[in-house]
Coordinates of C-alpha atoms in Angstrom, one line a residue:
Chain A
M22 CA 26.9 13.5 2.6
R23 CA 24.8 14.4 5.6
I24 CA 21.1 14.0 5.5
R25 CA 18.5 15.4 7.8
I26 CA 14.9 14.3 7.7
L27 CA 12.5 17.1 8.6
P28 CA 8.9 18.1 8.1
Y29 CA 7.9 20.0 5.0
A30 CA 7.9 23.7 5.3
A31 CA 6.9 26.3 2.6
A32 CA 10.6 27.3 2.4
Y33 CA 11.2 23.9 0.7
Q34 CA 8.5 24.2 -1.9
E35 CA 11.0 25.1 -4.7
A36 CA 13.5 22.4 -3.5
V37 CA 10.7 19.8 -3.7
R38 CA 9.7 21.0 -7.1
A39 CA 13.4 20.7 -8.3
F40 CA 13.6 17.2 -6.7
T41 CA 10.5 15.9 -8.6
A42 CA 11.8 17.5 -11.8
R43 CA 15.1 15.6 -11.4
L44 CA 13.2 12.4 -10.9
H45 CA 10.9 13.0 -13.9
A46 CA 14.0 13.7 -16.1
G47 CA 15.8 10.7 -14.7
V48 CA 13.1 8.1 -15.2
A49 CA 12.0 9.3 -18.6
G50 CA 12.3 6.5 -21.1
S51 CA 13.1 3.9 -18.4
P52 CA 10.3 1.3 -18.3
A53 CA 11.7 -0.3 -15.2
S54 CA 11.1 2.9 -13.3
L55 CA 7.7 3.8 -14.7
S56 CA 5.9 2.5 -11.7
S57 CA 7.7 5.1 -9.7
I58 CA 6.1 7.9 -11.7
R59 CA 3.1 7.9 -9.5
N60 CA 5.3 8.8 -6.6
L61 CA 6.9 11.6 -8.4
L62 CA 3.6 13.5 -8.3
L63 CA 4.0 13.7 -4.6
S64 CA 3.8 17.2 -3.1
A65 CA 2.5 18.8 0.0
E66 CA -1.0 19.0 -1.7
D67 CA -1.2 15.2 -1.6
C68 CA -1.4 15.3 2.2
R69 CA -4.5 15.1 4.2
P70 CA -5.0 17.0 7.5
G71 CA -2.9 15.2 10.1
D72 CA -0.4 13.7 7.6
E73 CA 3.3 14.4 8.0
F74 CA 5.1 15.2 4.8
L75 CA 8.8 14.6 5.4
L76 CA 11.8 15.6 3.4
A77 CA 15.3 14.2 3.3
V78 CA 17.5 17.2 2.9
D79 CA 21.3 17.3 2.4
E80 CA 23.8 19.8 3.7
N81 CA 23.1 22.1 0.7
Q82 CA 19.4 22.2 1.5
V83 CA 18.7 20.0 -1.6
V84 CA 15.8 17.6 -1.2
R85 CA 16.9 14.1 -1.9
G86 CA 13.9 12.1 -0.8
T87 CA 10.3 12.4 0.6
Y88 CA 7.6 10.3 2.2
I89 CA 4.3 10.8 3.9
L90 CA 3.4 9.4 7.3
R91 CA -0.3 9.0 7.4
H92 CA -1.5 8.6 10.9
Q93 CA -4.6 6.6 11.6
E94 CA -6.2 5.3 14.7
F95 CA -7.0 1.6 14.8
W96 CA -9.2 -0.6 16.9
I97 CA -6.9 -3.4 18.0
G98 CA -8.7 -6.1 20.0
D99 CA -10.0 -4.1 22.9
R100 CA -8.6 -0.6 22.5
V101 CA -7.8 2.2 20.1
A102 CA -4.1 2.6 19.2
R103 CA -2.4 5.0 16.9
A104 CA -0.5 3.6 13.9
A105 CA 0.7 5.1 10.6
C106 CA 0.9 4.2 7.0
Y107 CA 4.3 4.6 5.3
C108 CA 3.1 6.3 2.2
L109 CA 4.8 7.0 -1.1
P110 CA 8.5 7.0 -0.1
V111 CA 10.7 8.1 -2.9
S112 CA 14.4 8.9 -3.0
E113 CA 16.9 10.3 -5.5
G114 CA 18.3 6.8 -5.5
I115 CA 15.9 5.7 -8.3
V116 CA 17.7 8.0 -10.7
D117 CA 21.2 8.4 -9.1
R118 CA 23.1 5.5 -7.7
A119 CA 25.0 7.8 -5.3
Y120 CA 21.7 8.0 -3.3
T121 CA 21.0 4.2 -3.3
S122 CA 21.2 4.0 0.5
L123 CA 18.6 6.7 1.1
G124 CA 15.7 4.3 1.2
V125 CA 17.0 2.8 4.4
P126 CA 17.2 6.0 6.5
L127 CA 13.8 7.1 5.2
L128 CA 12.3 3.9 6.5
L129 CA 14.2 4.0 9.8
D130 CA 13.1 7.6 10.3
A131 CA 9.4 6.6 9.8
L132 CA 9.8 3.8 12.3
R133 CA 11.4 6.1 14.8
R134 CA 8.4 8.5 14.5
Q135 CA 5.9 5.7 14.7
P136 CA 7.0 2.1 15.4
L137 CA 3.5 0.8 14.7
L138 CA 3.9 1.3 11.0
Y139 CA 2.3 -0.4 8.0
G140 CA 2.4 -0.2 4.2
L141 CA -0.6 -0.9 2.0
G142 CA -0.9 -1.3 -1.8
M143 CA 2.6 -0.9 -3.0
G144 CA 2.1 -2.5 -6.5
G145 CA 3.1 -6.1 -5.8
Y146 CA 6.1 -8.0 -4.7
H147 CA 8.2 -7.1 -7.7
E148 CA 8.4 -3.5 -6.6
R149 CA 11.3 -2.1 -4.6
L150 CA 9.3 -0.9 -1.6
P151 CA 7.8 -4.3 -0.5
Q152 CA 11.2 -5.9 -1.1
L153 CA 12.8 -3.3 1.2
L154 CA 10.2 -3.8 3.9
A155 CA 10.6 -7.6 3.7
A156 CA 14.3 -7.2 4.0
A157 CA 13.7 -5.1 7.1
G158 CA 11.8 -8.0 8.7
W159 CA 8.3 -6.8 8.0
R160 CA 5.4 -9.2 7.7
M161 CA 4.1 -9.1 4.1
I162 CA 0.7 -10.4 3.1
T163 CA -1.4 -10.1 -0.1
V164 CA -4.8 -8.5 0.3
P165 CA -7.2 -10.4 -2.0
F166 CA -8.7 -8.7 -5.0
Y167 CA -12.2 -9.4 -6.2
L168 CA -14.0 -8.4 -9.4
Y169 CA -17.6 -8.5 -10.6
I170 CA -18.2 -8.5 -14.3
A171 CA -21.3 -6.5 -15.0
H172 CA -20.9 -6.3 -18.8
P173 CA -19.1 -9.5 -20.0
D174 CA -18.6 -8.3 -23.6
R175 CA -17.1 -5.0 -22.5
F176 CA -14.9 -6.9 -20.1
L177 CA -13.7 -9.4 -22.6
H178 CA -12.8 -6.7 -25.1
N179 CA -11.1 -4.5 -22.6
I180 CA -9.4 -6.6 -20.0
A181 CA -5.8 -5.6 -21.1
Y182 CA -4.3 -7.5 -18.2
L183 CA -5.5 -10.8 -19.8
R184 CA -5.2 -9.8 -23.4
R185 CA -1.5 -9.6 -23.3
S186 CA -0.7 -11.4 -26.5
P187 CA -2.4 -11.3 -30.0
L188 CA -3.5 -14.9 -29.5
R189 CA -5.1 -14.3 -26.1
A190 CA -6.7 -11.1 -27.4
R191 CA -8.2 -13.1 -30.3
A192 CA -9.4 -15.8 -27.9
F193 CA -11.2 -13.2 -25.8
D194 CA -12.7 -11.6 -28.9
L195 CA -14.0 -15.0 -29.9
L196 CA -15.5 -15.6 -26.4
A197 CA -17.2 -12.2 -26.7
G198 CA -18.4 -12.7 -30.3
S199 CA -19.7 -16.2 -29.8
G200 CA -21.7 -15.3 -26.6
L201 CA -19.9 -18.1 -24.7
G202 CA -18.1 -15.6 -22.5
W203 CA -21.3 -13.9 -21.6
L204 CA -23.1 -17.2 -21.0
G205 CA -20.3 -18.5 -18.7
I206 CA -20.0 -15.4 -16.6
K207 CA -23.8 -14.9 -16.3
A208 CA -24.2 -18.6 -15.3
F209 CA -21.6 -18.1 -12.5
Q210 CA -23.3 -15.0 -11.3
A211 CA -26.8 -16.7 -11.3
L212 CA -25.4 -19.2 -8.9
H213 CA -24.1 -16.4 -6.7
R214 CA -27.1 -14.1 -6.6
P215 CA -27.5 -12.1 -3.4
R216 CA -29.7 -13.9 -0.9
A217 CA -33.1 -12.3 -0.3
R218 CA -33.4 -10.8 3.2
S219 CA -36.4 -11.0 5.5
A220 CA -36.4 -7.4 6.6
P221 CA -36.5 -4.8 3.9
V222 CA -33.1 -3.2 3.1
G223 CA -32.7 0.2 1.5
S224 CA -29.7 2.2 0.5
E225 CA -29.0 5.7 -0.6
T226 CA -26.0 7.8 -1.7
V227 CA -25.5 10.8 0.5
G228 CA -23.5 14.0 0.3
R229 CA -22.2 13.6 3.7
F230 CA -22.4 10.6 6.0
S231 CA -25.1 10.9 8.6
E232 CA -24.8 11.1 12.4
G233 CA -25.7 7.4 12.8
I234 CA -22.2 6.5 11.6
D235 CA -20.8 7.0 15.1
E236 CA -23.3 4.6 16.7
L237 CA -22.6 2.1 14.0
W238 CA -18.9 2.3 14.6
E239 CA -19.4 1.9 18.4
T240 CA -21.6 -1.2 17.9
C241 CA -19.5 -3.0 15.4
K242 CA -15.9 -2.2 16.2
S243 CA -15.6 -5.0 18.7
R244 CA -16.6 -7.5 16.0
Y245 CA -13.2 -6.9 14.4
A246 CA -9.8 -7.9 15.7
L247 CA -8.2 -5.0 13.8
C248 CA -10.0 -2.2 12.0
A249 CA -9.2 1.4 11.3
V250 CA -11.4 3.8 13.2
R251 CA -14.2 4.9 11.0
N252 CA -16.4 7.3 12.9
R253 CA -18.1 10.2 11.3
A254 CA -15.2 12.6 11.9
V255 CA -12.7 10.3 10.2
L256 CA -15.0 9.7 7.3
D257 CA -15.4 13.5 6.8
L258 CA -11.7 13.7 6.8
L259 CA -11.0 10.8 4.4
Y260 CA -14.0 11.4 2.1
P261 CA -14.8 15.2 2.4
A262 CA -18.2 16.2 1.1
A263 CA -16.5 18.7 -1.3
N264 CA -15.0 15.8 -3.2
E265 CA -17.7 14.6 -5.6
R266 CA -15.6 11.7 -6.8
F267 CA -16.7 9.6 -3.8
L268 CA -20.1 8.0 -3.7
R269 CA -21.1 7.7 -0.1
L270 CA -23.5 4.8 0.3
E271 CA -25.6 4.3 3.5
V272 CA -27.4 1.0 3.9
R273 CA -30.4 0.7 6.2
R274 CA -32.5 -2.2 7.5
G275 CA -35.8 -0.5 8.2
R276 CA -34.7 2.8 9.7
R277 CA -31.6 1.5 11.3
L278 CA -28.2 2.2 9.7
I279 CA -26.5 -1.2 9.3
G280 CA -23.5 -0.2 7.1
W281 CA -21.8 2.1 4.7
A282 CA -19.5 2.0 1.7
V283 CA -17.4 4.5 -0.2
L284 CA -17.6 3.8 -3.9
L285 CA -15.8 5.2 -7.0
D286 CA -17.3 5.2 -10.5
T287 CA -14.6 6.0 -13.1
Q288 CA -14.5 6.0 -16.8
L289 CA -11.0 4.6 -17.7
A290 CA -9.1 5.3 -20.8
R291 CA -6.3 2.9 -22.0
H292 CA -5.8 1.7 -18.4
K293 CA -2.9 -0.8 -18.3
Y294 CA -5.2 -3.5 -16.7
F295 CA -8.8 -2.5 -17.5
G296 CA -8.5 -0.7 -20.9
D297 CA -11.5 1.6 -21.6
M298 CA -13.9 0.1 -19.1
R299 CA -16.1 2.0 -16.8
L300 CA -14.8 0.8 -13.4
G301 CA -16.7 0.7 -10.2
S302 CA -14.8 0.3 -7.0
I303 CA -15.8 -0.5 -3.4
A304 CA -13.0 1.4 -1.8
D305 CA -14.0 1.4 1.8
C306 CA -16.8 -0.1 3.9
L307 CA -17.9 -1.0 7.3
A308 CA -20.8 -3.0 8.9
D309 CA -21.2 -5.7 11.4
P310 CA -19.6 -8.7 9.7
A311 CA -23.0 -10.3 9.6
D312 CA -24.2 -7.5 7.5
A313 CA -21.3 -7.3 5.1
H314 CA -23.2 -9.3 2.5
T315 CA -26.1 -6.8 2.5
V316 CA -23.7 -3.8 2.1
V317 CA -21.8 -5.5 -0.8
A318 CA -25.1 -6.4 -2.5
C319 CA -26.3 -2.8 -2.3
A320 CA -22.9 -1.4 -3.4
R321 CA -22.8 -3.7 -6.4
Q322 CA -26.4 -2.7 -7.4
V323 CA -25.6 1.0 -7.2
L324 CA -22.5 0.7 -9.3
E325 CA -24.3 -1.6 -11.8
D326 CA -27.1 0.9 -12.1
A327 CA -24.6 3.7 -12.7
G328 CA -23.3 1.7 -15.7
A329 CA -20.1 0.1 -14.4
D330 CA -18.7 -2.6 -16.7
L331 CA -16.5 -4.0 -13.9
I332 CA -16.6 -3.6 -10.2
V333 CA -13.5 -4.3 -8.1
S334 CA -12.6 -4.4 -4.4
N335 CA -9.6 -5.4 -2.2
Q336 CA -10.7 -6.8 1.1
S337 CA -8.9 -8.7 3.8
H338 CA -11.5 -9.6 6.4
G339 CA -13.1 -13.0 6.0
A340 CA -16.7 -11.8 6.3
W341 CA -16.2 -9.2 3.5
R342 CA -14.4 -11.7 1.3
R343 CA -17.3 -14.2 1.7
A344 CA -19.8 -11.4 1.0
L345 CA -18.0 -10.5 -2.2
R346 CA -18.0 -14.2 -3.3
D347 CA -21.6 -14.6 -2.4
C348 CA -22.5 -11.6 -4.5
G349 CA -20.9 -13.0 -7.7
F350 CA -17.4 -11.6 -7.4
L351 CA -14.5 -13.6 -8.7
Q352 CA -11.1 -13.6 -7.0
G353 CA -8.4 -12.3 -9.2
P354 CA -4.6 -11.8 -9.0
S355 CA -3.8 -9.2 -6.4
N356 CA -0.9 -6.8 -6.3
F357 CA -2.3 -5.1 -3.2
L358 CA 0.0 -5.8 -0.3
L359 CA -0.1 -5.3 3.4
G360 CA 3.2 -4.9 5.2
T361 CA 3.3 -4.6 9.0
S362 CA 6.5 -3.5 10.9
R363 CA 8.1 -5.8 13.4
E364 CA 6.5 -3.8 16.2
L365 CA 3.0 -3.7 14.7
T366 CA 3.3 -7.4 13.9
R367 CA 4.3 -8.1 17.6
V368 CA 1.3 -6.0 18.9
L369 CA -1.1 -7.9 16.6
R370 CA 0.3 -11.3 17.7
G371 CA -1.9 -13.4 20.0
D372 CA -1.4 -16.9 21.3
G373 CA 2.1 -16.9 19.9
R374 CA 0.9 -16.6 16.3
D375 CA 0.5 -13.8 13.9
M376 CA -3.0 -12.4 13.5
P377 CA -4.7 -14.1 10.5
L378 CA -5.4 -11.8 7.6
D379 CA -9.1 -12.7 7.7
Q380 CA -9.5 -11.1 11.1
M381 CA -8.1 -7.7 9.9
H382 CA -10.3 -5.3 8.1
F383 CA -8.1 -3.6 5.5
N384 CA -9.1 -2.1 2.2
R385 CA -8.1 0.7 -0.2
G386 CA -9.3 3.3 2.2
D387 CA -6.6 2.5 4.7
G388 CA -3.6 3.2 2.6
D389 CA -2.5 5.8 0.1
G390 CA -6.2 6.3 -0.5
P391 CA -8.2 5.1 -3.5
I392 CA -6.1 7.0 -5.9
N393 CA -6.0 4.8 -8.9
L394 CA -9.2 2.9 -8.9
Chain B
M19 CA 39.2 -9.2 12.4
H20 CA 36.7 -6.4 11.8
D21 CA 37.7 -6.4 8.1
D22 CA 36.8 -10.1 7.7
Q23 CA 33.5 -9.5 9.5
V24 CA 32.7 -6.6 7.2
A25 CA 33.5 -8.7 4.1
E26 CA 31.3 -11.5 5.5
A27 CA 28.5 -9.0 6.1
F28 CA 28.7 -7.9 2.5
R29 CA 28.7 -11.4 1.3
A30 CA 25.6 -12.3 3.3
A31 CA 23.8 -9.1 2.5
M32 CA 24.4 -9.0 -1.2
R33 CA 24.6 -12.8 -1.7
L34 CA 27.9 -12.4 -3.4
E35 CA 29.6 -15.3 -5.1
K36 CA 32.5 -16.9 -3.3
G37 CA 35.1 -15.7 -5.7
F38 CA 34.0 -12.1 -5.7
V39 CA 36.8 -9.9 -4.4
L40 CA 35.8 -6.8 -2.4
R41 CA 38.0 -3.7 -2.7
D42 CA 37.7 -0.6 -0.5
D43 CA 37.2 1.7 -3.5
M44 CA 34.1 -0.3 -4.6
S45 CA 30.8 1.6 -4.3
F46 CA 27.1 0.9 -5.2
D47 CA 28.0 0.5 -8.9
H48 CA 30.7 -2.1 -8.4
V49 CA 29.2 -4.5 -5.9
P50 CA 26.4 -6.7 -7.3
G51 CA 23.2 -6.5 -5.4
W52 CA 24.1 -3.3 -3.6
D53 CA 20.9 -1.4 -4.1
S54 CA 18.5 -0.1 -1.4
I55 CA 17.5 -3.6 -0.4
G56 CA 21.1 -4.8 -0.3
H57 CA 21.9 -1.7 1.8
M58 CA 19.1 -2.6 4.3
N59 CA 20.4 -6.2 4.5
L60 CA 24.0 -4.8 5.0
V61 CA 22.8 -2.5 7.9
L62 CA 21.1 -5.4 9.6
E63 CA 24.1 -7.7 9.1
L64 CA 26.5 -5.2 10.5
E65 CA 24.2 -4.5 13.5
K66 CA 23.9 -8.2 14.2
R67 CA 27.6 -9.1 13.7
F68 CA 28.9 -6.1 15.7
A69 CA 26.1 -5.9 18.3
T70 CA 25.6 -2.2 17.5
V71 CA 23.0 0.2 16.2
L72 CA 23.9 2.4 13.2
D73 CA 22.5 5.9 13.1
M74 CA 21.2 7.7 10.1
D75 CA 24.4 9.6 9.3
Q76 CA 26.4 6.4 9.5
I77 CA 23.9 4.6 7.2
V78 CA 24.1 7.3 4.6
A79 CA 27.9 7.6 4.9
M80 CA 28.4 3.9 3.9
D81 CA 28.7 4.6 0.2
S82 CA 31.8 2.4 -0.5
V83 CA 33.3 -0.7 1.0
G84 CA 36.0 1.4 2.6
A85 CA 33.5 3.8 4.1
V86 CA 31.7 0.8 5.6
R87 CA 34.9 -0.3 7.2
D88 CA 35.5 3.2 8.5
V89 CA 32.1 3.4 10.1
V90 CA 32.5 0.0 11.7
A91 CA 36.0 0.8 13.0
R92 CA 34.8 4.0 14.5
K93 CA 31.8 2.3 16.1
Q94 CA 34.1 -0.4 17.6
A95 CA 36.6 2.2 18.8
G96 CA 33.8 4.1 20.5
K97 CA 32.8 1.0 22.3
S98 CA 36.2 0.2 23.8

């Protein structure tokens, strides 16, 4: 078998369709592979401008694997460098053992195209991809997950992740019915109420981020050791005005723009973790670290006012994690991983040690995109 | 010499039990732990033991124990 990895072209549209059809058929009824289903939806339409959609094609022009290389510019210490996210790799190996080895050349091809490579999300250490990256010598870190319970009763009745046995479900129902759950959660939140600020702060959701975004980026980038470039052009690309799913929040102190966030407000149905809750999500955000608290407080308020039962966020940087805690968020179990290639890990290393996670600003906006939450 | 090194690479990459006997006709289905992660480990083990770099065709071609031996033998022959 000879495999070539080449960029997607319209001529391969049918071959990609046939590939995904074989995967769908192959994983049907196989619980172990269900987490791969998401990847099977991959097509050229999933790509953003600037992404490379790559195909592993055999000598008969049959597609045997695909992945997306999502290029992003990052502020690293004192300069902007190009890196890429290794997104949604999938090979025929998940349904046909004859192609077991294909995950390796896919990864090596991506590294050849961009040695400064990272993976984000990936569903937890039990999944194949993070295990493969770890085997390849990547540095793997868990990006913390935070949740704010806006409606305790709805949370207790719907949190499928915690209600995994009849006994536990009954216990959560009792907590909800007795009011004890509500009392405990609200008491915790009362102790973590956003601090009052001296200068008046205002926030508004906008159809498109304003021009002040560029100035904000220029002034606050050097406050991060590592941060994806988030100027106005990038935000327009990642969160296009035409996509009404994104709530674009701008936060101002007086007239000055001090931060922004991209929020999602989604009514879930039978979600494997969150049941039927209305889920708010802080998917992406930026501010001077000193203003992170203010942005999180505003984002939380907007989502609460919109009716969210639960608000979640994955954040790596220390200031954003503190901000979430100070605004009443609890830290929960995270399956959101960051993997950095050997070369990227080396570039990020300073003083002979790996860059600590709390100096890197990563969230859901930096990976496959806030697809699920 | 190479054969022993190949077998040792398999043992290390797949964490095979001591008594497990490798045969050339064994493929992914017959060697415990030979999945995509095992394959990545095998590639790295071979590259380390034989001080070489495998290209994509060679990595894909290694679909049986015998095929791995062939790839390594050809790499080594190309060196000398």
